[in-house]
PDB file of N, CA, C and O in Angstrom:
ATOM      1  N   UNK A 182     -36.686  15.992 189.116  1.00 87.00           N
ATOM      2  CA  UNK A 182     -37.297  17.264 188.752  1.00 87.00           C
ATOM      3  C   UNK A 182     -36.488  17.987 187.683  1.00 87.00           C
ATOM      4  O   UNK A 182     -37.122  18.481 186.751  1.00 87.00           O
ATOM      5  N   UNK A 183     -35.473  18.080 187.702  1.00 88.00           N
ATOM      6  CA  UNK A 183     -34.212  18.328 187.128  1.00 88.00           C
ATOM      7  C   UNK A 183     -34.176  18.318 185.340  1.00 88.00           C
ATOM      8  O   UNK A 183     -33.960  19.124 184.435  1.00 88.00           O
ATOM      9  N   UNK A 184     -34.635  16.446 185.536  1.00 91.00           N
ATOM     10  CA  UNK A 184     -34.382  15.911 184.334  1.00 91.00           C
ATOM     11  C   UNK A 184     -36.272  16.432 183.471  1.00 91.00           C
ATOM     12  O   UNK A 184     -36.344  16.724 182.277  1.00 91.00           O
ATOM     13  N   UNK A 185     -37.400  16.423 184.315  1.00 89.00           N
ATOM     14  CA  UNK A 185     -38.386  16.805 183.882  1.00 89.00           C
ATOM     15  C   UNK A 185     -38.391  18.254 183.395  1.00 89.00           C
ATOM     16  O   UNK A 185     -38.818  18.573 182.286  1.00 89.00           O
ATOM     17  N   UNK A 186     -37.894  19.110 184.288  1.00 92.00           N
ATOM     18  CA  UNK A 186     -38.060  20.380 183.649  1.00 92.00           C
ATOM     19  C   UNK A 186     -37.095  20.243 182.372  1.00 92.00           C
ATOM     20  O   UNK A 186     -37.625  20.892 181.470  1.00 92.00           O
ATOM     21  N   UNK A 187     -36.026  19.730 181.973  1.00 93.00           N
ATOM     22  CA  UNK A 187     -35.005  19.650 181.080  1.00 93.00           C
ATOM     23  C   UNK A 187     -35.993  19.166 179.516  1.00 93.00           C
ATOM     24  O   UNK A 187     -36.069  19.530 178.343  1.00 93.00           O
ATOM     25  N   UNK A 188     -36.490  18.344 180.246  1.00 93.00           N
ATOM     26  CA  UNK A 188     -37.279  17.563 179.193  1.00 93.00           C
ATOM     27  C   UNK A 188     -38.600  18.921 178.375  1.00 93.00           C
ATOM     28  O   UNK A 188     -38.938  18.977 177.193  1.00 93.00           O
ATOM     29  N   UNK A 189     -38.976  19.663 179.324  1.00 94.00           N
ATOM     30  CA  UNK A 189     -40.132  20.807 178.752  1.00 94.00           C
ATOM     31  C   UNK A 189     -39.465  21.714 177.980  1.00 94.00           C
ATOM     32  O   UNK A 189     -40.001  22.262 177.017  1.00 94.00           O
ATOM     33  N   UNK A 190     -38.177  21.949 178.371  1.00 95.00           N
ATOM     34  CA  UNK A 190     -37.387  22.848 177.363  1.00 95.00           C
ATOM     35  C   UNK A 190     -36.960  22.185 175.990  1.00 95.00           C
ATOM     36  O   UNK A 190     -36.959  22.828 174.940  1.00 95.00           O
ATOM     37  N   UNK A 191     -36.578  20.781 176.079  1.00 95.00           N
ATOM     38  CA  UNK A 191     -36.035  20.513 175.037  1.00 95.00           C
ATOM     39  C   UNK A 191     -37.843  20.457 173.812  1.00 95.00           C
ATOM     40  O   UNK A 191     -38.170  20.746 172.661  1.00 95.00           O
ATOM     41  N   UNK A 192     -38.335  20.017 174.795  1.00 95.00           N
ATOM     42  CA  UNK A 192     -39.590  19.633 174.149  1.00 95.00           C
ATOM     43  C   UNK A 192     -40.437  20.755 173.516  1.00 95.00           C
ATOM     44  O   UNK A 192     -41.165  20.534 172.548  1.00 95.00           O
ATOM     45  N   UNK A 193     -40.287  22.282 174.247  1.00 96.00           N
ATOM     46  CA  UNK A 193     -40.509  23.426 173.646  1.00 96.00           C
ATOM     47  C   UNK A 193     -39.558  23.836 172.473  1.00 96.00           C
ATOM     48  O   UNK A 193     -39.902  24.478 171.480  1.00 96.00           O
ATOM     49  N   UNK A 194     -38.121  23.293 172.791  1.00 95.00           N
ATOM     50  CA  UNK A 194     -37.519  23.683 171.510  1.00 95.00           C
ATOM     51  C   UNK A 194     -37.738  22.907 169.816  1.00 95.00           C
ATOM     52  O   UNK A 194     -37.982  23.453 168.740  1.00 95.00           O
ATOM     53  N   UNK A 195     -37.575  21.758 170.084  1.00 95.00           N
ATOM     54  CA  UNK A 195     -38.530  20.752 169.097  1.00 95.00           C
ATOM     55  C   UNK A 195     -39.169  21.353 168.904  1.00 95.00           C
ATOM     56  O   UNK A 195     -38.607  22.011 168.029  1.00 95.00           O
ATOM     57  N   UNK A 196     -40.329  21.867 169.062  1.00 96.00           N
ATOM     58  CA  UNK A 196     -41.827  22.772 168.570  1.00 96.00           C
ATOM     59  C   UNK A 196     -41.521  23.504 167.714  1.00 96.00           C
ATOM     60  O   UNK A 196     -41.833  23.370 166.531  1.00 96.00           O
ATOM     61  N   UNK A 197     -40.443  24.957 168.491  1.00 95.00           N
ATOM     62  CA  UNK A 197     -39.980  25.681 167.947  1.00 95.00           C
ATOM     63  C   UNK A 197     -39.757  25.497 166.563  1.00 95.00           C
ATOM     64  O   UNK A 197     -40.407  26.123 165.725  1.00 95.00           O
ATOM     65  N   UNK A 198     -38.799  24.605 166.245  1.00 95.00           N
ATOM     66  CA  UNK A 198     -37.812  24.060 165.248  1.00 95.00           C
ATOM     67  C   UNK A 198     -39.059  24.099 164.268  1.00 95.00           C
ATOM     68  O   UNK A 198     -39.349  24.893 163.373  1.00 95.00           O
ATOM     69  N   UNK A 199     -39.754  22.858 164.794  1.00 96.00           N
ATOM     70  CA  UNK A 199     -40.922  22.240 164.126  1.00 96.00           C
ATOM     71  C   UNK A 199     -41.862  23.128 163.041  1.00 96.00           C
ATOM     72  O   UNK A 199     -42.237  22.837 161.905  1.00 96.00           O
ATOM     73  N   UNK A 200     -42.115  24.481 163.964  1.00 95.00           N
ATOM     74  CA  UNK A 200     -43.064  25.466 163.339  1.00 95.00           C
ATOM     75  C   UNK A 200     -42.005  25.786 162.734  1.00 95.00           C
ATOM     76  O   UNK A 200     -41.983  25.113 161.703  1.00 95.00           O
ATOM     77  N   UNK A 201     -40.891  26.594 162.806  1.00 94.00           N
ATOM     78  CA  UNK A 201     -39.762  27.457 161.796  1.00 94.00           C
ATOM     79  C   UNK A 201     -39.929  26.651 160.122  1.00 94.00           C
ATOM     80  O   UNK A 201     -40.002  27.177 159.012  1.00 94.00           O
ATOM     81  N   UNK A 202     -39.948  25.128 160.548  1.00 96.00           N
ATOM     82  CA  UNK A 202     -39.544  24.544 159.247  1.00 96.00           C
ATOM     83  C   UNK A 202     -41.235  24.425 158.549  1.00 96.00           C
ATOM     84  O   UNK A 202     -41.451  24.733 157.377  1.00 96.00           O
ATOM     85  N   UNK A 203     -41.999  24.081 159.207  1.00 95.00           N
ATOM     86  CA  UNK A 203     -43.186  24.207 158.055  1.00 95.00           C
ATOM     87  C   UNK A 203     -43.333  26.112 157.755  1.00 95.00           C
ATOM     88  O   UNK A 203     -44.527  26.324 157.544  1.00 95.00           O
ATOM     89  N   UNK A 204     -42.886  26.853 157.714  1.00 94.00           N
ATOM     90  CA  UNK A 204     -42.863  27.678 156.726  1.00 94.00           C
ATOM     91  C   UNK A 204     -42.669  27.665 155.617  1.00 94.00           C
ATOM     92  O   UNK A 204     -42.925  28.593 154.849  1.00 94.00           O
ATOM     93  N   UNK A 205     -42.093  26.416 155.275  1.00 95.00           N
ATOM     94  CA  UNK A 205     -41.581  25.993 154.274  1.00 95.00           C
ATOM     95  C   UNK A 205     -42.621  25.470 153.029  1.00 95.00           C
ATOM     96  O   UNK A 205     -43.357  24.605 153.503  1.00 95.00           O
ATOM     97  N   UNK A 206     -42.964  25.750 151.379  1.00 94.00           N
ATOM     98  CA  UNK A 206     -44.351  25.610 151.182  1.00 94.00           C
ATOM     99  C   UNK A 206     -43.919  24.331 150.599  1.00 94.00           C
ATOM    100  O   UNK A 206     -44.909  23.888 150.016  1.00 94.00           O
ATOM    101  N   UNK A 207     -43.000  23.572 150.474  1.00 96.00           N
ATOM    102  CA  UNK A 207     -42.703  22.430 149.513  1.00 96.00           C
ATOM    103  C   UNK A 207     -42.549  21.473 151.115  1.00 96.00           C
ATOM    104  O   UNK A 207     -42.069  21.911 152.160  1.00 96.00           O
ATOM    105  N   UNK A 208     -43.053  20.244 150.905  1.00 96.00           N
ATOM    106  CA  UNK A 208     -43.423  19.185 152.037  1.00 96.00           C
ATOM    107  C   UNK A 208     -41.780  18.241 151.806  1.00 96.00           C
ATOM    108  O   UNK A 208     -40.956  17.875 152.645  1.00 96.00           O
ATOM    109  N   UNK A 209     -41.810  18.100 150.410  1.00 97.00           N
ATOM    110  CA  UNK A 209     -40.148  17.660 150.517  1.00 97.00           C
ATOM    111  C   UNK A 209     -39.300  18.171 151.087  1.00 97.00           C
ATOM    112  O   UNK A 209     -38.572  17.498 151.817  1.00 97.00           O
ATOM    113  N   UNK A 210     -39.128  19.488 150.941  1.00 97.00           N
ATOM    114  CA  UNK A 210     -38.184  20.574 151.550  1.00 97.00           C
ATOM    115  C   UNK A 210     -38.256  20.287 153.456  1.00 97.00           C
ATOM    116  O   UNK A 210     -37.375  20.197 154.311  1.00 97.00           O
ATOM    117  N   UNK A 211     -39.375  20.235 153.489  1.00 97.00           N
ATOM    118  CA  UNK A 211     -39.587  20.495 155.334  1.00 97.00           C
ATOM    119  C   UNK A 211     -39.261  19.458 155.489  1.00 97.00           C
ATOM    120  O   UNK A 211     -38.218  19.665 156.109  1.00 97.00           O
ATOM    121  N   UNK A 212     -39.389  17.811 155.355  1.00 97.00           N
ATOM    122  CA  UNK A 212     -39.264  16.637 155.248  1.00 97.00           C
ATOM    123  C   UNK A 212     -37.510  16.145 155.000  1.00 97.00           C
ATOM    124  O   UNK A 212     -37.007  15.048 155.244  1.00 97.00           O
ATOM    125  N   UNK A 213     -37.122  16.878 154.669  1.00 98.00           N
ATOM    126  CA  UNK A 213     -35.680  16.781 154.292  1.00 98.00           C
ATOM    127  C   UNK A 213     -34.908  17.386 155.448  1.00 98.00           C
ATOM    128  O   UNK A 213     -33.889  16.782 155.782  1.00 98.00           O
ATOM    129  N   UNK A 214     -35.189  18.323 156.012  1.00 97.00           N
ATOM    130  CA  UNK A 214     -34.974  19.445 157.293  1.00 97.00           C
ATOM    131  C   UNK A 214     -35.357  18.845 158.041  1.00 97.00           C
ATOM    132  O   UNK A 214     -34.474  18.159 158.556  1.00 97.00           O
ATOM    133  N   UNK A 215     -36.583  18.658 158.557  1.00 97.00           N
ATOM    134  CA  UNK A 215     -36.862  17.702 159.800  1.00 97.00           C
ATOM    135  C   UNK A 215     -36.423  16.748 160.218  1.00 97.00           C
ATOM    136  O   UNK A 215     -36.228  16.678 161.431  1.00 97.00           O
ATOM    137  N   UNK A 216     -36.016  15.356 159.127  1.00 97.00           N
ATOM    138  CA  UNK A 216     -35.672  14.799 159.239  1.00 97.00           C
ATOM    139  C   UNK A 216     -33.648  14.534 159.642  1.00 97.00           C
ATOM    140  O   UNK A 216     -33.095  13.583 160.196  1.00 97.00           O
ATOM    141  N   UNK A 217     -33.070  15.800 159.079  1.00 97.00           N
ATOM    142  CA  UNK A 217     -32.108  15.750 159.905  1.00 97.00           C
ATOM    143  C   UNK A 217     -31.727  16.615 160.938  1.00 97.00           C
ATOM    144  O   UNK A 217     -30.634  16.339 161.432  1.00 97.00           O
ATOM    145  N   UNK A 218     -32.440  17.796 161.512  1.00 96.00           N
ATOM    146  CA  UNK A 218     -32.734  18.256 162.523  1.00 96.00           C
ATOM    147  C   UNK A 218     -33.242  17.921 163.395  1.00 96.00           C
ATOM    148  O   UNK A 218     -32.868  18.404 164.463  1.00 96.00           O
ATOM    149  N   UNK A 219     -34.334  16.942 163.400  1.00 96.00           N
ATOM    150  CA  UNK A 219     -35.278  16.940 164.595  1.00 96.00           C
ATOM    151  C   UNK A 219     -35.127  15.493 164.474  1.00 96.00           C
ATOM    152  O   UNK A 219     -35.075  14.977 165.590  1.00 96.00           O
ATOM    153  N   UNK A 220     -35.027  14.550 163.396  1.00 97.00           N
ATOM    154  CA  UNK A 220     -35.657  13.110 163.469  1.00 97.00           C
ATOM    155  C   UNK A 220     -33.766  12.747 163.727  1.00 97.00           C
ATOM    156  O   UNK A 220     -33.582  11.583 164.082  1.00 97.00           O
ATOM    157  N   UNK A 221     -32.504  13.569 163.589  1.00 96.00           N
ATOM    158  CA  UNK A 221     -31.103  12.970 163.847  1.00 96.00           C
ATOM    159  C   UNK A 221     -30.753  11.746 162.433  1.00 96.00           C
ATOM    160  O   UNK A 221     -29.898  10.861 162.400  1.00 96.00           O
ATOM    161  N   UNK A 222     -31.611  12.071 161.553  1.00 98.00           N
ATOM    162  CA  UNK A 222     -31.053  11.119 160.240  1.00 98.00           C
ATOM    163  C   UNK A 222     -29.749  12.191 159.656  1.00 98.00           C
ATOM    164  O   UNK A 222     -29.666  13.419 159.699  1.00 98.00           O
ATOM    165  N   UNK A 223     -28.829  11.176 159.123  1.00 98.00           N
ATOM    166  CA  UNK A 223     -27.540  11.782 158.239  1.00 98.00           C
ATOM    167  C   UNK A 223     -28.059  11.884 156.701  1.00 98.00           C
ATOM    168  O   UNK A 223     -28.979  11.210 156.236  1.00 98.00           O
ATOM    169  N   UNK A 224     -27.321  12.822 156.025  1.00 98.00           N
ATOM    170  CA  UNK A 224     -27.517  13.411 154.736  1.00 98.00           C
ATOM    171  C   UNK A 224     -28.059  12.211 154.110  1.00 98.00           C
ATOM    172  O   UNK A 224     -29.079  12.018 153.447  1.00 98.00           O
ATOM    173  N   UNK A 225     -26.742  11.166 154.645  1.00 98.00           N
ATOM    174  CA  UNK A 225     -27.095   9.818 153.440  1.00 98.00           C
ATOM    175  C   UNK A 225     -28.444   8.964 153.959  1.00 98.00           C
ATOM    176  O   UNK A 225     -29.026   8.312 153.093  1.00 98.00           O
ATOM    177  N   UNK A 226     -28.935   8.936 155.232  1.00 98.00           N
ATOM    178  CA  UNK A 226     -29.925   8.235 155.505  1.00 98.00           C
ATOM    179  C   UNK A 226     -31.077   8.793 155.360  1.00 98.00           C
ATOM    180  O   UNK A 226     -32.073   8.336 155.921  1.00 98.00           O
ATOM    181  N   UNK A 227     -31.126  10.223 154.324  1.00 98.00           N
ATOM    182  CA  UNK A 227     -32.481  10.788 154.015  1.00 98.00           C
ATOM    183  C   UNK A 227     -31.963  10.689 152.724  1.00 98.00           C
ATOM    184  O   UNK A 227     -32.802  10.202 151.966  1.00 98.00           O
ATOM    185  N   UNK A 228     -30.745  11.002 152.093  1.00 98.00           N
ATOM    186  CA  UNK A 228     -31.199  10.342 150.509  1.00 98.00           C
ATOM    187  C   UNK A 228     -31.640   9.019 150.365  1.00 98.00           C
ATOM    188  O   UNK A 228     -32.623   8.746 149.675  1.00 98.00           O
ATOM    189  N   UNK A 229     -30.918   8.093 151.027  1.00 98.00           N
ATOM    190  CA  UNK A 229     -31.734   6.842 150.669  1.00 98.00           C
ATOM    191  C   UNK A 229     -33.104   6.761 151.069  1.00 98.00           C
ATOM    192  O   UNK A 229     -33.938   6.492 150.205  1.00 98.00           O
ATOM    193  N   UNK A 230     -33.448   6.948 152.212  1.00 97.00           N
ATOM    194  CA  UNK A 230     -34.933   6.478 152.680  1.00 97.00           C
ATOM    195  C   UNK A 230     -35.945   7.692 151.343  1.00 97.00           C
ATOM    196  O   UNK A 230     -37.067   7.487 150.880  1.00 97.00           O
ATOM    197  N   UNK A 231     -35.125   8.724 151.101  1.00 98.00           N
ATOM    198  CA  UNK A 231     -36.130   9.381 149.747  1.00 98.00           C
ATOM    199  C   UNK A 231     -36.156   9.231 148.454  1.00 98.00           C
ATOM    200  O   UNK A 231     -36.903   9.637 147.564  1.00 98.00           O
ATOM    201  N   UNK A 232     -34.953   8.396 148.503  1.00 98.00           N
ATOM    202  CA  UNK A 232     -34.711   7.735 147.046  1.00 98.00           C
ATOM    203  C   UNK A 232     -34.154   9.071 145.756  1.00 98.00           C
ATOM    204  O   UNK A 232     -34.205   9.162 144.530  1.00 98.00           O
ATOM    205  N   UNK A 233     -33.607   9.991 146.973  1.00 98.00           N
ATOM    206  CA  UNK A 233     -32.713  10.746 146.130  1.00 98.00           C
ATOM    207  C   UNK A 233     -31.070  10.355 146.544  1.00 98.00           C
ATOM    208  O   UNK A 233     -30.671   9.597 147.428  1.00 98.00           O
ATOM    209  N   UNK A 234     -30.067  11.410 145.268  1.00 98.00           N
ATOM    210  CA  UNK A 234     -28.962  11.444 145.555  1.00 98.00           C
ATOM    211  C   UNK A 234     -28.296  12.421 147.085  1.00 98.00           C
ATOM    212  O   UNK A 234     -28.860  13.467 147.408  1.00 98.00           O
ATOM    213  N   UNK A 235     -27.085  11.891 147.875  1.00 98.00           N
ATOM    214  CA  UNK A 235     -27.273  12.457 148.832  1.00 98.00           C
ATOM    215  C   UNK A 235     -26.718  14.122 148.152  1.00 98.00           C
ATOM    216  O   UNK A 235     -26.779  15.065 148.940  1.00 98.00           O
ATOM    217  N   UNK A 236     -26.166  14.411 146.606  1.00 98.00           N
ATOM    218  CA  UNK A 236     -25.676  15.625 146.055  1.00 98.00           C
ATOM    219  C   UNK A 236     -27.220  16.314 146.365  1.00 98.00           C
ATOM    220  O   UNK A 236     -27.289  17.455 146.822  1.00 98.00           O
ATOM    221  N   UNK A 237     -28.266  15.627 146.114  1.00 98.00           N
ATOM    222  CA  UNK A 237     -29.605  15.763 145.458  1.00 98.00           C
ATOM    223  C   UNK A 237     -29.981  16.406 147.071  1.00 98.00           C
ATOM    224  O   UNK A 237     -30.672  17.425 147.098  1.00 98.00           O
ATOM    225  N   UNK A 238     -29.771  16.129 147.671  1.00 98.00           N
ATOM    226  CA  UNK A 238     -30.166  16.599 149.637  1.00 98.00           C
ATOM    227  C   UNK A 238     -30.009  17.189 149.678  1.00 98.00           C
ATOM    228  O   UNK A 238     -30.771  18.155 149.690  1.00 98.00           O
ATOM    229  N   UNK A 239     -28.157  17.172 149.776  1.00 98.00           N
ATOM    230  CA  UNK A 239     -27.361  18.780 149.787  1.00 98.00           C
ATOM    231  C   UNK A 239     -28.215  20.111 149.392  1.00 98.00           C
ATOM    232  O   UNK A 239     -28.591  21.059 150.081  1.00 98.00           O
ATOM    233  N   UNK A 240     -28.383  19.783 147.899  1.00 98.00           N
ATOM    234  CA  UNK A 240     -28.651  21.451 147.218  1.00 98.00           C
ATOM    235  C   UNK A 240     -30.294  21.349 147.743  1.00 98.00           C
ATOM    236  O   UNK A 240     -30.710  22.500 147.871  1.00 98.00           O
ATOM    237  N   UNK A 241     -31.348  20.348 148.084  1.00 97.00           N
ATOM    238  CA  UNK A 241     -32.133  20.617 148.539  1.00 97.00           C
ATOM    239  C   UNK A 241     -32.182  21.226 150.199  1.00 97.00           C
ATOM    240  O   UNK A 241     -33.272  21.743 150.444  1.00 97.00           O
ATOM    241  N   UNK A 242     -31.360  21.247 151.173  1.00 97.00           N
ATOM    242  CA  UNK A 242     -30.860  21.280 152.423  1.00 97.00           C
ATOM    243  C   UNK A 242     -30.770  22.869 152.263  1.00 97.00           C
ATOM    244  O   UNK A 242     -31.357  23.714 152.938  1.00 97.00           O
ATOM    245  N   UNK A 243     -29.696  23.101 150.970  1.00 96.00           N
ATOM    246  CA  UNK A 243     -29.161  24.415 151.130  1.00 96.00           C
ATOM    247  C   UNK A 243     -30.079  25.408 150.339  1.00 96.00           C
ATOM    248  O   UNK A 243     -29.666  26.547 150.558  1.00 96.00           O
ATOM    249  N   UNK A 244     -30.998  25.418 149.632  1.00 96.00           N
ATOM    250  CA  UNK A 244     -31.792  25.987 148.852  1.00 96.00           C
ATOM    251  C   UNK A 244     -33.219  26.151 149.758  1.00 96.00           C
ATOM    252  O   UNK A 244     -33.839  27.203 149.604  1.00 96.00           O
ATOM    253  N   UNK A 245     -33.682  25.277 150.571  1.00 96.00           N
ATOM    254  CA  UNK A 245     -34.556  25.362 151.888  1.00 96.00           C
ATOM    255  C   UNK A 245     -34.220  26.189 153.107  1.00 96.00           C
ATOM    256  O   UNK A 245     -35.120  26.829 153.651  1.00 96.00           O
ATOM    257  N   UNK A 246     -32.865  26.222 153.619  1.00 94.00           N
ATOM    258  CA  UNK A 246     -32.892  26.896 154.582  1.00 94.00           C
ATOM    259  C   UNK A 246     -32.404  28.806 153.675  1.00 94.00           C
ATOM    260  O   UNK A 246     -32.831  29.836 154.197  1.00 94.00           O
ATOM    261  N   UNK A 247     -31.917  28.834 152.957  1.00 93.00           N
ATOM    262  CA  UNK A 247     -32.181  29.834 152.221  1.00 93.00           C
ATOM    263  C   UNK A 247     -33.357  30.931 152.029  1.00 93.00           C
ATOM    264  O   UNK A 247     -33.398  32.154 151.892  1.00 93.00           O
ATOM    265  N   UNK A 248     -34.568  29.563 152.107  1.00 91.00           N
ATOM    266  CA  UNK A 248     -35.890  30.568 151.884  1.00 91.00           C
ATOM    267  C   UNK A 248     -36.795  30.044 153.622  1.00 91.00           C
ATOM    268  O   UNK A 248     -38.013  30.204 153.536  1.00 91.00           O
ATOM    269  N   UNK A 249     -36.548  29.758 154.350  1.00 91.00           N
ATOM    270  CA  UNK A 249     -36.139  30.029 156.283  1.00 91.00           C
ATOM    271  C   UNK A 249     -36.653  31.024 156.133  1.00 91.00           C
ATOM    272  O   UNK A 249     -36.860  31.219 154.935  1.00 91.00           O
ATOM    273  N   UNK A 250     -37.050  31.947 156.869  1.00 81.00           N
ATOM    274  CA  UNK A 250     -37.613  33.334 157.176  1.00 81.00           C
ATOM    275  C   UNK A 250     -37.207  33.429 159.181  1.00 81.00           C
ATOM    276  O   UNK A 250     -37.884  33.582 160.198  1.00 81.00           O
ATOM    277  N   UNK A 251     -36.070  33.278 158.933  1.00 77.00           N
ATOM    278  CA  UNK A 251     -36.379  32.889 160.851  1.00 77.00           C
ATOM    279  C   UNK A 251     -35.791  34.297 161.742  1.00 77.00           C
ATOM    280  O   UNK A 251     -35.863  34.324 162.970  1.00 77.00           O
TER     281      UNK A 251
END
């Protein structure tokens, strides 16, 4: 029971997260965020799988949560 109720919270927080980041109007931007927030990829395993630089993440990472409204 324990581990089920554990599971509705984490699973409400995911959501949470989820909606915060599509505020976002650029799909790269949310896609870049999600993916290392919610999906647990590292800087470098979303530059490669996007075929950017991981410098290229960074300033996209930090220029996205910037415009966050949270």
């Amino acid at each position: 029971r324990k581990a089920y109720a554990q599971r509705t919270v984490c699973d409400r927080l995911f959501e949470e997260i989820d909606n915060a980041l599509r505020q976002l109007e650029s799909n790269r931007d949310y896609c870049v965020l999600r993916k290392h927030y919610l999906d647990c990829l590292t800087w470098e395993q979303i530059a490669d799988e996007m075929h950017y630089s991981v410098r290229r993440v960074y300033a996209i990472r930090r220029k996205s949560v910037e415009r966050l409204r949270l």
